[in-house]
Amino acid sequence: MSFNIRPYHPSDVYSIFRICLLTGDSGKDASAVYKDHEVMAQFYAAPYAQLEPDMCFTVTNNEKPCGYIIGAKDTKLFYERMEKEWLPVLRLRYPKPAEDDQSRDARIIRLIHNPPPFKEELADYPAHLHIDMLPEAQGQGLGRKLIDTFAGKVRSLGLPAFHLEVGKKNENAIGFYQKVGFHIIREYEFSIAFGMKI
C-alpha cells in the first residue's frame, strides 16, 4: 500500500460520492440504508468539491482515492452560495417527500429543501470541514495528516479557527477528534460541534 494526500482534482468527484456512501452510516457502509446512493453526497460532499475545491484534499492508495477532507473557508458564505448555486437544481430533482416518509433518503431531501441555518455560536470558528476515509485508509495516521493539511490551508488564509460537527452515534470519530486536539464548542441533541484554533 502506498498512501498519499494531494489536492482535490475534478476527476475525484465520483470517488467522493462513493466514499461518502461507504462511510455514511456513522462511519459505516450506508449502501443498504439509502435507496438513492447519490442523495447524501449531493448535500454533504459534492457542494464542497464544486464550490470550494481549493479547500478539499484527497487521500489515495496506489493513486486510487480512498478518503478525503472537504471544507469551506467561510461557513456562512458557503451556506449562502449553496442556497444560490447548488440547492435550486437539487430541489427540482428531489421533490419534497410525504410527511409520513421517515426514510433516510427523505431526511436528506428535507435538508435539501430546508437546510439548517448558520449557527452563530460557531462564528469564531469560520472554516469548517468533513472528513471520511474507507477502512483501508484508517489506522494509518492519515486522519491526523488530513487535519494537519486542512489546518495548514486555514492558516495560510489567515483564518483563526475551524470546526466540524459529528453525530453522537459516531463514537470512533468523536474519540479521534478529541485525540487530535479538537475541543467541544457545543453539544446538540444529536451531534457535537468540535473546534480547533490555529
Backbone as a printed PyTorch tensor [residue, N CA C, xyz], in Angstrom:
tensor([[[  0.8410,  -1.1910,   0.0000],
         [  0.0000,   0.0000,   0.0000],
         [  0.8770,   1.2410,   0.0000]],

        [[  0.4800,   2.2130,  -0.7910],
         [  1.2270,   3.4610,  -0.8780],
         [  0.2420,   4.6180,  -0.7700]],

        [[  0.1700,   5.2300,   0.4090],
         [ -0.7920,   6.2930,   0.6560],
         [ -0.1870,   7.6640,   0.3660]],

        [[ -1.0560,   8.5500,  -0.0810],
         [ -0.6240,   9.9090,  -0.3970],
         [ -1.7970,  10.8540,  -0.1570]],

        [[ -1.4950,  12.0780,   0.2080],
         [ -2.5090,  13.1290,   0.3240],
         [ -2.1680,  14.1940,  -0.7000]],

        [[ -3.1290,  14.5320,  -1.5150],
         [ -2.9040,  15.5390,  -2.5550],
         [ -4.1240,  16.4410,  -2.6600]],

        [[ -3.9880,  17.5940,  -3.3270],
         [ -5.1580,  18.4570,  -3.5400],
         [ -6.2330,  17.7270,  -4.3400]],

        [[ -7.4660,  18.0710,  -4.0790],
         [ -8.5900,  17.5150,  -4.8330],
         [ -8.4180,  17.8200,  -6.3220]],

        [[ -8.7940,  16.8460,  -7.1460],
         [ -8.8170,  17.0180,  -8.6080],
         [-10.2280,  16.7090,  -9.0900]],

        [[-10.7370,  17.4180, -10.1050],
         [-12.1070,  17.1580, -10.5660],
         [-12.4090,  15.7020, -10.8860]],

        [[-11.4070,  14.9440, -11.2560],
         [-11.6370,  13.5250, -11.5520],
         [-11.9620,  12.7140, -10.3040]],

        [[-11.8010,  13.3180,  -9.1220],
         [-12.0940,  12.6250,  -7.8670],
         [-13.5750,  12.6360,  -7.5130]],

        [[-14.3840,  13.3740,  -8.2560],
         [-15.7670,  13.6040,  -7.8250],
         [-16.5440,  12.2960,  -7.6510]],

        [[-16.3530,  11.3340,  -8.5550],
         [-17.0830,  10.0690,  -8.4320],
         [-16.6300,   9.3030,  -7.1950]],

        [[-15.3520,   9.4040,  -6.8820],
         [-14.8380,   8.7470,  -5.6780],
         [-15.4030,   9.3960,  -4.4240]],

        [[-15.6030,  10.7010,  -4.4520],
         [-16.1950,  11.3780,  -3.2990],
         [-17.6030,  10.8460,  -3.0410]],

        [[-18.3850,  10.6700,  -4.1010],
         [-19.7220,  10.1010,  -3.9370],
         [-19.6460,   8.7020,  -3.3390]],

        [[-18.7140,   7.9010,  -3.8340],
         [-18.5840,   6.5120,  -3.3690],
         [-18.1510,   6.4670,  -1.9070]],

        [[-17.1410,   7.2480,  -1.5560],
         [-16.6180,   7.2440,  -0.1880],
         [-17.6610,   7.7720,   0.7870]],

        [[-18.3800,   8.8070,   0.3850],
         [-19.4300,   9.3650,   1.2320],
         [-20.4760,   8.2980,   1.5530]],

        [[-20.8690,   7.5320,   0.5560],
         [-21.8600,   6.4760,   0.7700],
         [-21.3030,   5.3620,   1.6560]],

        [[-20.0720,   4.9500,   1.3940],
         [-19.4880,   3.8120,   2.1100],
         [-19.0940,   4.1400,   3.5510]],

        [[-19.1850,   5.4130,   3.9230],
         [-18.9000,   5.8140,   5.3060],
         [-20.0880,   6.5540,   5.9240]],

        [[-21.2190,   6.5460,   5.2280],
         [-22.3280,   7.4260,   5.5700],
         [-23.2430,   6.9900,   6.6920]],

        [[-23.0130,   5.8230,   7.2710],
         [-23.8420,   5.3560,   8.3830],
         [-22.9880,   5.3760,   9.6440]],

        [[-22.7670,   6.5810,  10.1720],
         [-21.8920,   6.7680,  11.3440],
         [-20.5330,   6.1070,  11.1440]],

        [[-19.9730,   6.3220,   9.9430],
         [-18.6600,   5.7820,   9.6120],
         [-18.6900,   4.4310,   8.9410]],

        [[-19.8750,   3.8310,   8.8370],
         [-20.0100,   2.5100,   8.2120],
         [-20.7210,   2.6220,   6.8690]],

        [[-20.7250,   1.5260,   6.1350],
         [-21.3320,   1.4710,   4.8050],
         [-22.8290,   1.7610,   4.8830]],

        [[-23.2660,   2.7750,   4.1390],
         [-24.6840,   3.1600,   4.1350],
         [-25.4070,   2.7040,   2.8650]],

        [[-24.7950,   1.8090,   2.1080],
         [-25.4030,   1.3710,   0.8470],
         [-26.7830,   0.7710,   1.0360]],

        [[-26.9650,   0.0600,   2.1510],
         [-28.2570,  -0.5800,   2.4010],
         [-29.2530,   0.3650,   3.0640]],

        [[-28.7920,   1.5250,   3.4500],
         [-29.6260,   2.4780,   4.1800],
         [-30.3510,   3.4330,   3.2430]],

        [[-29.6950,   3.7830,   2.1330],
         [-30.2530,   4.7500,   1.1890],
         [-30.6910,   4.0630,  -0.0960]],

        [[-31.8560,   4.4180,  -0.5830],
         [-32.3190,   3.9260,  -1.8870],
         [-31.5690,   4.6400,  -3.0000]],

        [[-31.4500,   5.9630,  -2.8740],
         [-30.6990,   6.7600,  -3.8380],
         [-29.2710,   6.8900,  -3.3070]],

        [[-28.3360,   6.2670,  -3.9720],
         [-26.9670,   6.2340,  -3.4740],
         [-26.2160,   7.5470,  -3.6680]],

        [[-26.8500,   8.5340,  -4.3030],
         [-26.1980,   9.8210,  -4.5040],
         [-26.6870,  10.8990,  -3.5490]],

        [[-27.8690,  10.7140,  -2.9750],
         [-28.5300,  11.8340,  -2.3070],
         [-27.7180,  12.3880,  -1.1400]],

        [[-27.0680,  11.5530,  -0.3650],
         [-26.3260,  12.0500,   0.7840],
         [-25.1390,  12.8940,   0.3450]],

        [[-24.3770,  12.4090,  -0.6290],
         [-23.2240,  13.1650,  -1.1080],
         [-23.6410,  14.4580,  -1.7990]],

        [[-24.8170,  14.4500,  -2.4040],
         [-25.2850,  15.6720,  -3.0560],
         [-25.4490,  16.8150,  -2.0690]],

        [[-25.7220,  16.4680,  -0.8140],
         [-25.8790,  17.5040,   0.2050],
         [-24.6080,  17.7090,   1.0280]],

        [[-23.9520,  16.6180,   1.4130],
         [-22.8560,  16.7010,   2.3750],
         [-21.4540,  16.7500,   1.7760]],

        [[-21.2800,  16.4230,   0.5210],
         [-19.9220,  16.3290,  -0.0180],
         [-19.7200,  17.0830,  -1.3300]],

        [[-20.5430,  16.7980,  -2.3200],
         [-20.3250,  17.3690,  -3.6440],
         [-20.2940,  18.8970,  -3.6790]],

        [[-21.1060,  19.6030,  -2.8840],
         [-21.0510,  21.0680,  -2.9510],
         [-19.6710,  21.6400,  -2.6450]],

        [[-18.9430,  20.9820,  -1.7640],
         [-17.6030,  21.4670,  -1.4250],
         [-16.6560,  21.3170,  -2.6100]],

        [[-16.7140,  20.1550,  -3.2350],
         [-15.8540,  19.9120,  -4.3960],
         [-16.1560,  20.8850,  -5.5240]],

        [[-17.4080,  21.2480,  -5.6710],
         [-17.8140,  22.1490,  -6.7450],
         [-17.5410,  23.6120,  -6.3990]],

        [[-17.8930,  24.0190,  -5.1820],
         [-17.8480,  25.4340,  -4.8270],
         [-16.5270,  25.8650,  -4.1920]],

        [[-15.8380,  24.9580,  -3.5140],
         [-14.5750,  25.3100,  -2.8580],
         [-13.5300,  24.2080,  -3.0330]],

        [[-13.1860,  23.8840,  -4.2620],
         [-12.2330,  22.7860,  -4.4810],
         [-10.8670,  23.0410,  -3.8570]],

        [[-10.5060,  24.3050,  -3.6690],
         [ -9.2060,  24.6150,  -3.0680],
         [ -9.1470,  24.2590,  -1.5910]],

        [[-10.3110,  23.9580,  -0.9770],
         [-10.3510,  23.5640,   0.4250],
         [-10.5250,  22.0500,   0.5820]],

        [[-10.3300,  21.3230,  -0.4950],
         [-10.5490,  19.8690,  -0.4920],
         [ -9.2480,  19.1270,  -0.8120]],

        [[ -9.0520,  18.0170,  -0.1040],
         [ -7.8670,  17.1900,  -0.3060],
         [ -8.2700,  15.7250,  -0.3390]],

        [[ -7.5420,  14.9540,  -1.1380],
         [ -7.8700,  13.5520,  -1.3790],
         [ -6.7680,  12.6460,  -0.8530]],

        [[ -7.1660,  11.5580,  -0.1920],
         [ -6.2340,  10.5080,   0.2090],
         [ -6.2670,   9.4330,  -0.8620]],

        [[ -5.1180,   9.0090,  -1.3160],
         [ -5.0600,   7.9350,  -2.3010],
         [ -4.2500,   6.7600,  -1.7710]],

        [[ -4.5850,   5.5780,  -2.2730],
         [ -3.8190,   4.3610,  -2.0170],
         [ -3.4340,   3.8140,  -3.3800]],

        [[ -2.1580,   3.8320,  -3.6800],
         [ -1.6960,   3.4750,  -5.0310],
         [ -2.4440,   4.2850,  -6.0800]],

        [[ -2.5680,   5.5660,  -5.8050],
         [ -3.1900,   6.5730,  -6.6800],
         [ -4.7120,   6.5040,  -6.7410]],

        [[ -5.3320,   5.5330,  -6.0810],
         [ -6.7910,   5.4180,  -6.0980],
         [ -7.3720,   6.1030,  -4.8590]],

        [[ -8.3230,   7.0430,  -5.0260],
         [ -8.8950,   7.7420,  -3.8740],
         [ -9.5460,   6.7870,  -2.8770]],

        [[ -9.2430,   7.0090,  -1.5990],
         [ -9.8230,   6.1800,  -0.5390],
         [-10.2290,   7.0160,   0.6720]],

        [[-10.1920,   8.3130,   0.5360],
         [-10.6090,   9.1960,   1.6140],
         [-10.5050,  10.6410,   1.1780]],

        [[-11.0530,  11.5220,   2.0030],
         [-10.9880,  12.9500,   1.6720],
         [-11.2030,  13.8000,   2.9130]],

        [[-10.7740,  15.0330,   2.8000],
         [-11.1770,  16.0770,   3.7280],
         [-11.6770,  17.2170,   2.8550]],

        [[-12.8770,  17.6670,   3.1190],
         [-13.5000,  18.7170,   2.3150],
         [-13.9960,  19.7990,   3.2670]],

        [[-13.9980,  21.0280,   2.8070],
         [-14.4170,  22.0820,   3.7110],
         [-14.6660,  23.4020,   3.0200]],

        [[-14.9130,  24.3960,   3.8460],
         [-15.1910,  25.7490,   3.3760],
         [-14.4470,  26.7320,   4.2610]],

        [[-13.9520,  27.7890,   3.6560],
         [-13.1800,  28.7660,   4.4260],
         [-14.0650,  29.7060,   5.2340]],

        [[-15.2870,  29.9350,   4.7630],
         [-16.2320,  30.8300,   5.4360],
         [-17.5910,  30.1370,   5.4360]],

        [[-17.9590,  29.5620,   6.5510],
         [-19.1640,  28.7310,   6.6180],
         [-20.4160,  29.4960,   6.2230]],

        [[-20.5790,  30.6850,   6.7460],
         [-21.7840,  31.4730,   6.4490],
         [-21.8890,  31.7760,   4.9590]],

        [[-20.7830,  32.1980,   4.3600],
         [-20.7710,  32.4880,   2.9300],
         [-21.0030,  31.2230,   2.1180]],

        [[-20.4350,  30.1060,   2.5670],
         [-20.6280,  28.8470,   1.8510],
         [-22.1000,  28.4460,   1.8440]],

        [[-22.7720,  28.5760,   2.9650],
         [-24.2000,  28.2530,   3.0200],
         [-24.9980,  29.1440,   2.0720]],

        [[-24.6070,  30.4090,   1.9830],
         [-25.2900,  31.3270,   1.0630],
         [-25.0730,  30.8990,  -0.3890]],

        [[-23.8630,  30.4800,  -0.7070],
         [-23.5820,  30.0160,  -2.0710],
         [-24.3230,  28.7240,  -2.3810]],

        [[-24.3900,  27.8240,  -1.4010],
         [-25.1620,  26.5880,  -1.6020],
         [-26.6130,  26.9120,  -1.9460]],

        [[-27.1710,  27.8460,  -1.2250],
         [-28.5580,  28.2350,  -1.4280],
         [-28.7840,  28.8010,  -2.8300]],

        [[-27.8260,  29.5660,  -3.3240],
         [-27.9820,  30.2110,  -4.6260],
         [-27.5590,  29.3170,  -5.7930]],

        [[-26.4770,  28.5670,  -5.6010],
         [-25.8380,  27.9050,  -6.7330],
         [-26.0240,  26.3900,  -6.7810]],

        [[-26.3610,  25.7700,  -5.6580],
         [-26.3700,  24.3070,  -5.6190],
         [-27.7600,  23.7270,  -5.3790]],

        [[-28.4450,  24.2150,  -4.3800],
         [-29.6980,  23.5860,  -3.9490],
         [-30.8780,  23.7650,  -4.9010]],

        [[-30.9940,  24.8770,  -5.6360],
         [-32.1710,  25.0130,  -6.5090],
         [-32.3580,  23.8610,  -7.4870]],

        [[-31.2930,  23.3980,  -8.1120],
         [-31.3940,  22.2880,  -9.0630],
         [-31.7380,  20.9910,  -8.3420]],

        [[-31.1650,  20.8020,  -7.1680],
         [-31.4580,  19.5790,  -6.4070],
         [-32.9210,  19.5410,  -5.9610]],

        [[-33.4800,  20.7000,  -5.6780],
         [-34.8840,  20.7270,  -5.2590],
         [-35.8160,  20.3070,  -6.3860]],

        [[-35.4070,  20.5540,  -7.6090],
         [-36.1820,  20.0760,  -8.7570],
         [-36.0230,  18.5730,  -8.9190]],

        [[-34.8220,  18.1040,  -8.6760],
         [-34.5330,  16.6690,  -8.8330],
         [-35.1860,  15.8420,  -7.7300]],

        [[-35.2020,  16.4080,  -6.5110],
         [-35.7340,  15.6930,  -5.3560],
         [-36.9270,  16.4510,  -4.7720]],

        [[-38.1410,  16.1620,  -5.2170],
         [-39.3260,  16.8240,  -4.6510],
         [-39.4560,  16.5150,  -3.1610]],

        [[-40.1520,  17.3850,  -2.4500],
         [-40.3610,  17.1680,  -1.0170],
         [-41.0540,  15.8270,  -0.7810]],

        [[-40.5730,  15.0560,   0.1580],
         [-41.1970,  13.7550,   0.4440],
         [-42.5000,  13.9110,   1.2170]],

        [[-43.2820,  12.8620,   1.2350],
         [-44.5140,  12.8630,   2.0190],
         [-44.1730,  13.0230,   3.5040]],

        [[-45.0810,  13.6260,   4.2440],
         [-44.8280,  13.8960,   5.6620],
         [-44.5840,  12.6290,   6.4690]],

        [[-45.2100,  11.5280,   6.0680],
         [-45.0420,  10.2850,   6.8190],
         [-43.8410,   9.4620,   6.3620]],

        [[-43.0860,   9.9710,   5.4040],
         [-41.8950,   9.2720,   4.9200],
         [-40.7390,   9.5750,   5.8700]],

        [[-40.3370,   8.5820,   6.6500],
         [-39.2490,   8.7570,   7.6110],
         [-37.9730,   8.0350,   7.1790]],

        [[-37.8640,   7.7370,   5.8870],
         [-36.6730,   7.0720,   5.3790],
         [-35.4620,   7.9960,   5.4650]],

        [[-34.2700,   7.4080,   5.3860],
         [-33.0490,   8.2160,   5.4180],
         [-32.9750,   9.1190,   4.1910]],

        [[-33.4500,   8.6210,   3.0430],
         [-33.4860,   9.4660,   1.8490],
         [-34.3240,  10.7070,   2.1100]],

        [[-35.4900,  10.5080,   2.7100],
         [-36.4090,  11.6230,   2.9630],
         [-35.7820,  12.6510,   3.8970]],

        [[-35.0240,  12.1860,   4.8680],
         [-34.3750,  13.1200,   5.7930],
         [-33.4030,  14.0380,   5.0620]],

        [[-32.6070,  13.4680,   4.1520],
         [-31.6650,  14.2840,   3.3800],
         [-32.4150,  15.2300,   2.4510]],

        [[-33.4580,  14.7310,   1.8240],
         [-34.2240,  15.5780,   0.8980],
         [-34.8550,  16.7520,   1.6390]],

        [[-35.2980,  16.5300,   2.8630],
         [-35.8300,  17.6490,   3.6580],
         [-34.7430,  18.6810,   3.9430]],

        [[-33.5110,  18.2110,   4.1530],
         [-32.3990,  19.1430,   4.3500],
         [-32.1160,  19.9440,   3.0790]],

        [[-32.2780,  19.3020,   1.9410],
         [-32.0810,  19.9980,   0.6690],
         [-33.0940,  21.1390,   0.5270]],

        [[-34.3200,  20.8830,   0.9470],
         [-35.3690,  21.9090,   0.8430],
         [-35.3380,  22.9110,   1.9910]],

        [[-34.8640,  22.4750,   3.1520],
         [-34.8080,  23.3550,   4.3200],
         [-33.4890,  23.1390,   5.0620]],

        [[-32.3890,  23.6410,   4.5100],
         [-31.1000,  23.4170,   5.1560],
         [-31.0420,  24.1160,   6.5080]],

        [[-30.2690,  23.5550,   7.4280],
         [-30.1640,  24.1870,   8.7490],
         [-29.5140,  25.5590,   8.6380]],

        [[-29.9030,  26.4810,   9.4870],
         [-29.3160,  27.8290,   9.4250],
         [-27.8930,  27.8450,   9.9690]],

        [[-27.1780,  28.8770,   9.6290],
         [-25.8440,  29.0900,  10.1730],
         [-25.9490,  29.2530,  11.6870]],

        [[-25.0780,  28.5870,  12.4080],
         [-25.1050,  28.6390,  13.8710],
         [-24.1510,  29.7250,  14.3580]],

        [[-24.7220,  30.7950,  14.8660],
         [-23.9270,  31.9430,  15.2810],
         [-22.8970,  31.5880,  16.3440]],

        [[-23.1880,  30.5650,  17.1590],
         [-22.2490,  30.1850,  18.2130],
         [-20.9500,  29.5990,  17.6530]],

        [[-20.9260,  29.3140,  16.3470],
         [-19.7200,  28.7910,  15.7100],
         [-18.9710,  29.8620,  14.9190]],

        [[-19.4080,  31.1060,  15.0310],
         [-18.8460,  32.1830,  14.2060],
         [-17.3610,  32.4200,  14.4550]],

        [[-16.8930,  32.1270,  15.6650],
         [-15.4640,  32.3140,  15.9530],
         [-14.5940,  31.2310,  15.3130]],

        [[-15.2400,  30.2320,  14.6990],
         [-14.5430,  29.1360,  14.0060],
         [-15.0440,  29.1340,  12.5580]],

        [[-14.6590,  30.1440,  11.7630],
         [-15.3260,  30.3990,  10.4810],
         [-15.2380,  29.2750,   9.4530]],

        [[-14.1140,  28.5920,   9.3840],
         [-13.9770,  27.4950,   8.4180],
         [-14.5770,  26.2180,   9.0180]],

        [[-14.9760,  25.3010,   8.1580],
         [-15.4420,  24.0090,   8.6680],
         [-15.0700,  22.9000,   7.6980]],

        [[-15.1600,  21.6580,   8.1680],
         [-14.7090,  20.5320,   7.3510],
         [-15.5530,  19.2910,   7.5900]],

        [[-15.4220,  18.3610,   6.6450],
         [-15.9170,  16.9890,   6.7720],
         [-14.7550,  16.0820,   6.3860]],

        [[-14.6270,  14.9640,   7.0590],
         [-13.5630,  14.0140,   6.7380],
         [-14.1450,  12.6090,   6.7190]],

        [[-13.8020,  11.8540,   5.6850],
         [-14.2500,  10.4630,   5.5670],
         [-13.1360,   9.6380,   4.9500]],

        [[-12.9310,   8.4410,   5.5000],
         [-11.9280,   7.5340,   4.9600],
         [-12.4530,   6.1120,   4.9470]],

        [[-12.1530,   5.3990,   3.8840],
         [-12.5150,   3.9870,   3.8070],
         [-11.6710,   3.1850,   4.8000]],

        [[-12.1300,   2.0020,   5.1960],
         [-11.3880,   1.1980,   6.1790],
         [ -9.9180,   0.9840,   5.8200]],

        [[ -9.6130,   0.8410,   4.5310],
         [ -8.2240,   0.5850,   4.1380],
         [ -7.2860,   1.7250,   4.5140]],

        [[ -7.8470,   2.9300,   4.6550],
         [ -7.0220,   4.0980,   4.9660],
         [ -6.9920,   4.4150,   6.4500]],

        [[ -7.7970,   3.7240,   7.2260],
         [ -7.8760,   4.0110,   8.6570],
         [ -6.7480,   3.3060,   9.4090]],

        [[ -6.3760,   3.8900,  10.5330],
         [ -5.3150,   3.2990,  11.3480],
         [ -3.9230,   3.4880,  10.7860]],

        [[ -3.7950,   4.3960,   9.8180],
         [ -2.5010,   4.6370,   9.1750],
         [ -1.9120,   5.9960,   9.5540]],

        [[ -2.5960,   6.7110,  10.4510],
         [ -2.1500,   8.0660,  10.7910],
         [ -2.5660,   9.1040,   9.7760]],

        [[ -3.3800,   8.6950,   8.8040],
         [ -3.7670,   9.6160,   7.7330],
         [ -4.7990,  10.6370,   8.1850]],

        [[ -5.6410,  10.2640,   9.1450],
         [ -6.6270,  11.2130,   9.6370],
         [ -5.9670,  12.4390,  10.2280]],

        [[ -4.9700,  12.2080,  11.0450],
         [ -4.2300,  13.3290,  11.6400],
         [ -3.5440,  14.1590,  10.5560]],

        [[ -2.9600,  13.4860,   9.5680],
         [ -2.2800,  14.2090,   8.4850],
         [ -3.2680,  15.0460,   7.6790]],

        [[ -4.4880,  14.5070,   7.4790],
         [ -5.5100,  15.2830,   6.7730],
         [ -5.8850,  16.5330,   7.5630]],

        [[ -6.0830,  16.3780,   8.8670],
         [ -6.4030,  17.5300,   9.7050],
         [ -5.2760,  18.5520,   9.6470]],

        [[ -4.0370,  18.0840,   9.7140],
         [ -2.8900,  18.9960,   9.6380],
         [ -2.8520,  19.7140,   8.2910]],

        [[ -3.1890,  18.9860,   7.2300],
         [ -3.2090,  19.5850,   5.8900],
         [ -4.2670,  20.6820,   5.8120]],

        [[ -5.4640,  20.3820,   6.3350],
         [ -6.5360,  21.3790,   6.3200],
         [ -6.1700,  22.5700,   7.2080]],

        [[ -5.5980,  22.2910,   8.3790],
         [ -5.1910,  23.3730,   9.2800],
         [ -4.1590,  24.2790,   8.6130]],

        [[ -3.2390,  23.6760,   7.8600],
         [ -2.2480,  24.4670,   7.1450],
         [ -2.8800,  25.3760,   6.1110]],

        [[ -3.8940,  24.8680,   5.4270],
         [ -4.6100,  25.6770,   4.4500],
         [ -5.3330,  26.8310,   5.1430]],

        [[ -6.0030,  26.5300,   6.2450],
         [ -6.7070,  27.5710,   7.0050],
         [ -5.7150,  28.6350,   7.4960]],

        [[ -4.5880,  28.1840,   7.9830],
         [ -3.5590,  29.1110,   8.4760],
         [ -3.0620,  30.0150,   7.3510]],

        [[ -2.8570,  29.4350,   6.1710],
         [ -2.3490,  30.2250,   5.0390],
         [ -3.3260,  31.3030,   4.6000]],

        [[ -4.6000,  31.1230,   4.9260],
         [ -5.6240,  32.1090,   4.5770],
         [ -5.8200,  33.1430,   5.6820]],

        [[ -5.0820,  32.9960,   6.7630],
         [ -5.1690,  33.9530,   7.8480],
         [ -6.4120,  33.8130,   8.7040]],

        [[ -7.0130,  32.6200,   8.6840],
         [ -8.2280,  32.3880,   9.4670],
         [ -7.8770,  31.8960,  10.8690]],

        [[ -8.6910,  32.2270,  11.8650],
         [ -8.3150,  31.9160,  13.2490],
         [ -8.6230,  30.5020,  13.7220]],

        [[ -9.6190,  29.8510,  13.0890],
         [-10.0650,  28.5640,  13.6280],
         [-11.0030,  27.8790,  12.6420]],

        [[-11.2970,  26.6030,  12.9230],
         [-12.2580,  25.8650,  12.1050],
         [-13.0290,  24.9000,  12.9930]],

        [[-14.1220,  24.3850,  12.4620],
         [-14.9800,  23.4960,  13.2480],
         [-15.5140,  22.3610,  12.3970]],

        [[-16.1640,  21.4190,  13.0470],
         [-16.8800,  20.3400,  12.3840],
         [-17.9810,  19.8710,  13.3200]],

        [[-18.9330,  19.1470,  12.7730],
         [-19.9640,  18.5160,  13.5900],
         [-19.9450,  17.0250,  13.3400]],

        [[-20.1780,  16.2610,  14.3840],
         [-20.2040,  14.8070,  14.2600],
         [-21.3940,  14.2710,  15.0440]],

        [[-22.0420,  13.2650,  14.4790],
         [-23.1740,  12.6490,  15.1570],
         [-22.7430,  11.9430,  16.4320]],

        [[-23.5720,  12.0100,  17.4510],
         [-23.2250,  11.4120,  18.7380],
         [-23.0800,   9.8890,  18.6630]],

        [[-23.6760,   9.2700,  17.6410],
         [-23.5620,   7.8170,  17.4950],
         [-22.1840,   7.3970,  16.9700]],

        [[-21.4770,   8.3280,  16.3710],
         [-20.1890,   8.0010,  15.7620],
         [-19.0830,   8.1140,  16.8140]],

        [[-19.0430,   7.1430,  17.7090],
         [-18.1230,   7.2030,  18.8400],
         [-16.6540,   7.1520,  18.4150]],

        [[-16.3630,   6.4070,  17.3590],
         [-14.9730,   6.3300,  16.8900],
         [-14.4800,   7.6990,  16.4310]],

        [[-15.3280,   8.4080,  15.6830],
         [-14.9420,   9.7320,  15.1990],
         [-14.7800,  10.7070,  16.3540]],

        [[-15.6820,  10.6500,  17.3250],
         [-15.5960,  11.5420,  18.4840],
         [-14.2650,  11.3360,  19.2100]],

        [[-13.9000,  10.0820,  19.4180],
         [-12.6350,   9.7860,  20.0650],
         [-11.4500,  10.2990,  19.2570]],

        [[-11.5280,  10.1460,  17.9410],
         [-10.4430,  10.6080,  17.0690],
         [-10.2780,  12.1200,  17.1530]],

        [[-11.3850,  12.8540,  17.0650],
         [-11.2890,  14.3200,  17.0840],
         [-10.7210,  14.8200,  18.4060]],

        [[-11.1090,  14.1980,  19.4940],
         [-10.5570,  14.5980,  20.7850],
         [ -9.0660,  14.2820,  20.8550]],

        [[ -8.6850,  13.1710,  20.2690],
         [ -7.2810,  12.7390,  20.3100],
         [ -6.3730,  13.6820,  19.5220]],

        [[ -6.8760,  14.2240,  18.4040],
         [ -6.0240,  15.0660,  17.5580],
         [ -6.0910,  16.5430,  17.9210]],

        [[ -6.7990,  16.8690,  19.0080],
         [ -6.7140,  18.2420,  19.5100],
         [ -7.9330,  19.1170,  19.3750]],

        [[ -9.0530,  18.5650,  18.9240],
         [-10.2840,  19.3520,  18.8830],
         [-10.8660,  19.4700,  20.2960]],

        [[-11.5930,  20.5530,  20.5310],
         [-12.3190,  20.7110,  21.7850],
         [-13.8040,  20.9120,  21.4790]],

        [[-14.6410,  20.5850,  22.4320],
         [-16.0800,  20.7220,  22.2320],
         [-16.4810,  22.1930,  22.3220]],

        [[-17.2020,  22.6490,  21.3050],
         [-17.7570,  24.0030,  21.3280],
         [-19.1690,  23.9740,  21.8960]],

        [[-19.9740,  23.0420,  21.3800],
         [-21.3680,  22.9600,  21.8070],
         [-21.9080,  21.5540,  21.5440]],

        [[-22.6930,  21.0610,  22.4620],
         [-23.3900,  19.7890,  22.2580],
         [-24.8330,  20.0770,  21.8780]],

        [[-25.2970,  19.3810,  20.8460],
         [-26.6820,  19.4990,  20.4070],
         [-27.3900,  18.1790,  20.7110]],

        [[-28.6410,  18.0890,  20.3030],
         [-29.4140,  16.8940,  20.6290],
         [-28.8060,  15.6370,  20.0190]],

        [[-28.4070,  15.7380,  18.7400],
         [-27.9180,  14.5480,  18.0450],
         [-26.4560,  14.6500,  17.6180]],

        [[-25.8280,  15.7870,  17.8410],
         [-24.4590,  15.9750,  17.3440],
         [-23.6390,  16.8150,  18.3110]],

        [[-22.3540,  16.8540,  18.0450],
         [-21.4110,  17.6530,  18.8260],
         [-20.6060,  18.5080,  17.8520]],

        [[-20.4650,  19.7940,  18.1730],
         [-19.6090,  20.6900,  17.3890],
         [-18.2470,  20.7480,  18.0530]],

        [[-17.2280,  20.3780,  17.3020],
         [-15.8540,  20.4430,  17.7600],
         [-15.1450,  21.5890,  17.0640]],

        [[-14.1910,  22.2020,  17.7580],
         [-13.4310,  23.2870,  17.1590],
         [-11.9460,  23.1270,  17.3880]],

        [[-11.1790,  23.8160,  16.5400],
         [ -9.7350,  23.8690,  16.6960],
         [ -9.2740,  25.2690,  16.3180]],

        [[ -8.5050,  25.8760,  17.1950],
         [ -7.9560,  27.2000,  16.9190],
         [ -6.5450,  27.0700,  16.3520]],

        [[ -6.2270,  27.9520,  15.4380],
         [ -4.9150,  27.9000,  14.7800],
         [ -3.8670,  28.5490,  15.6870]]])
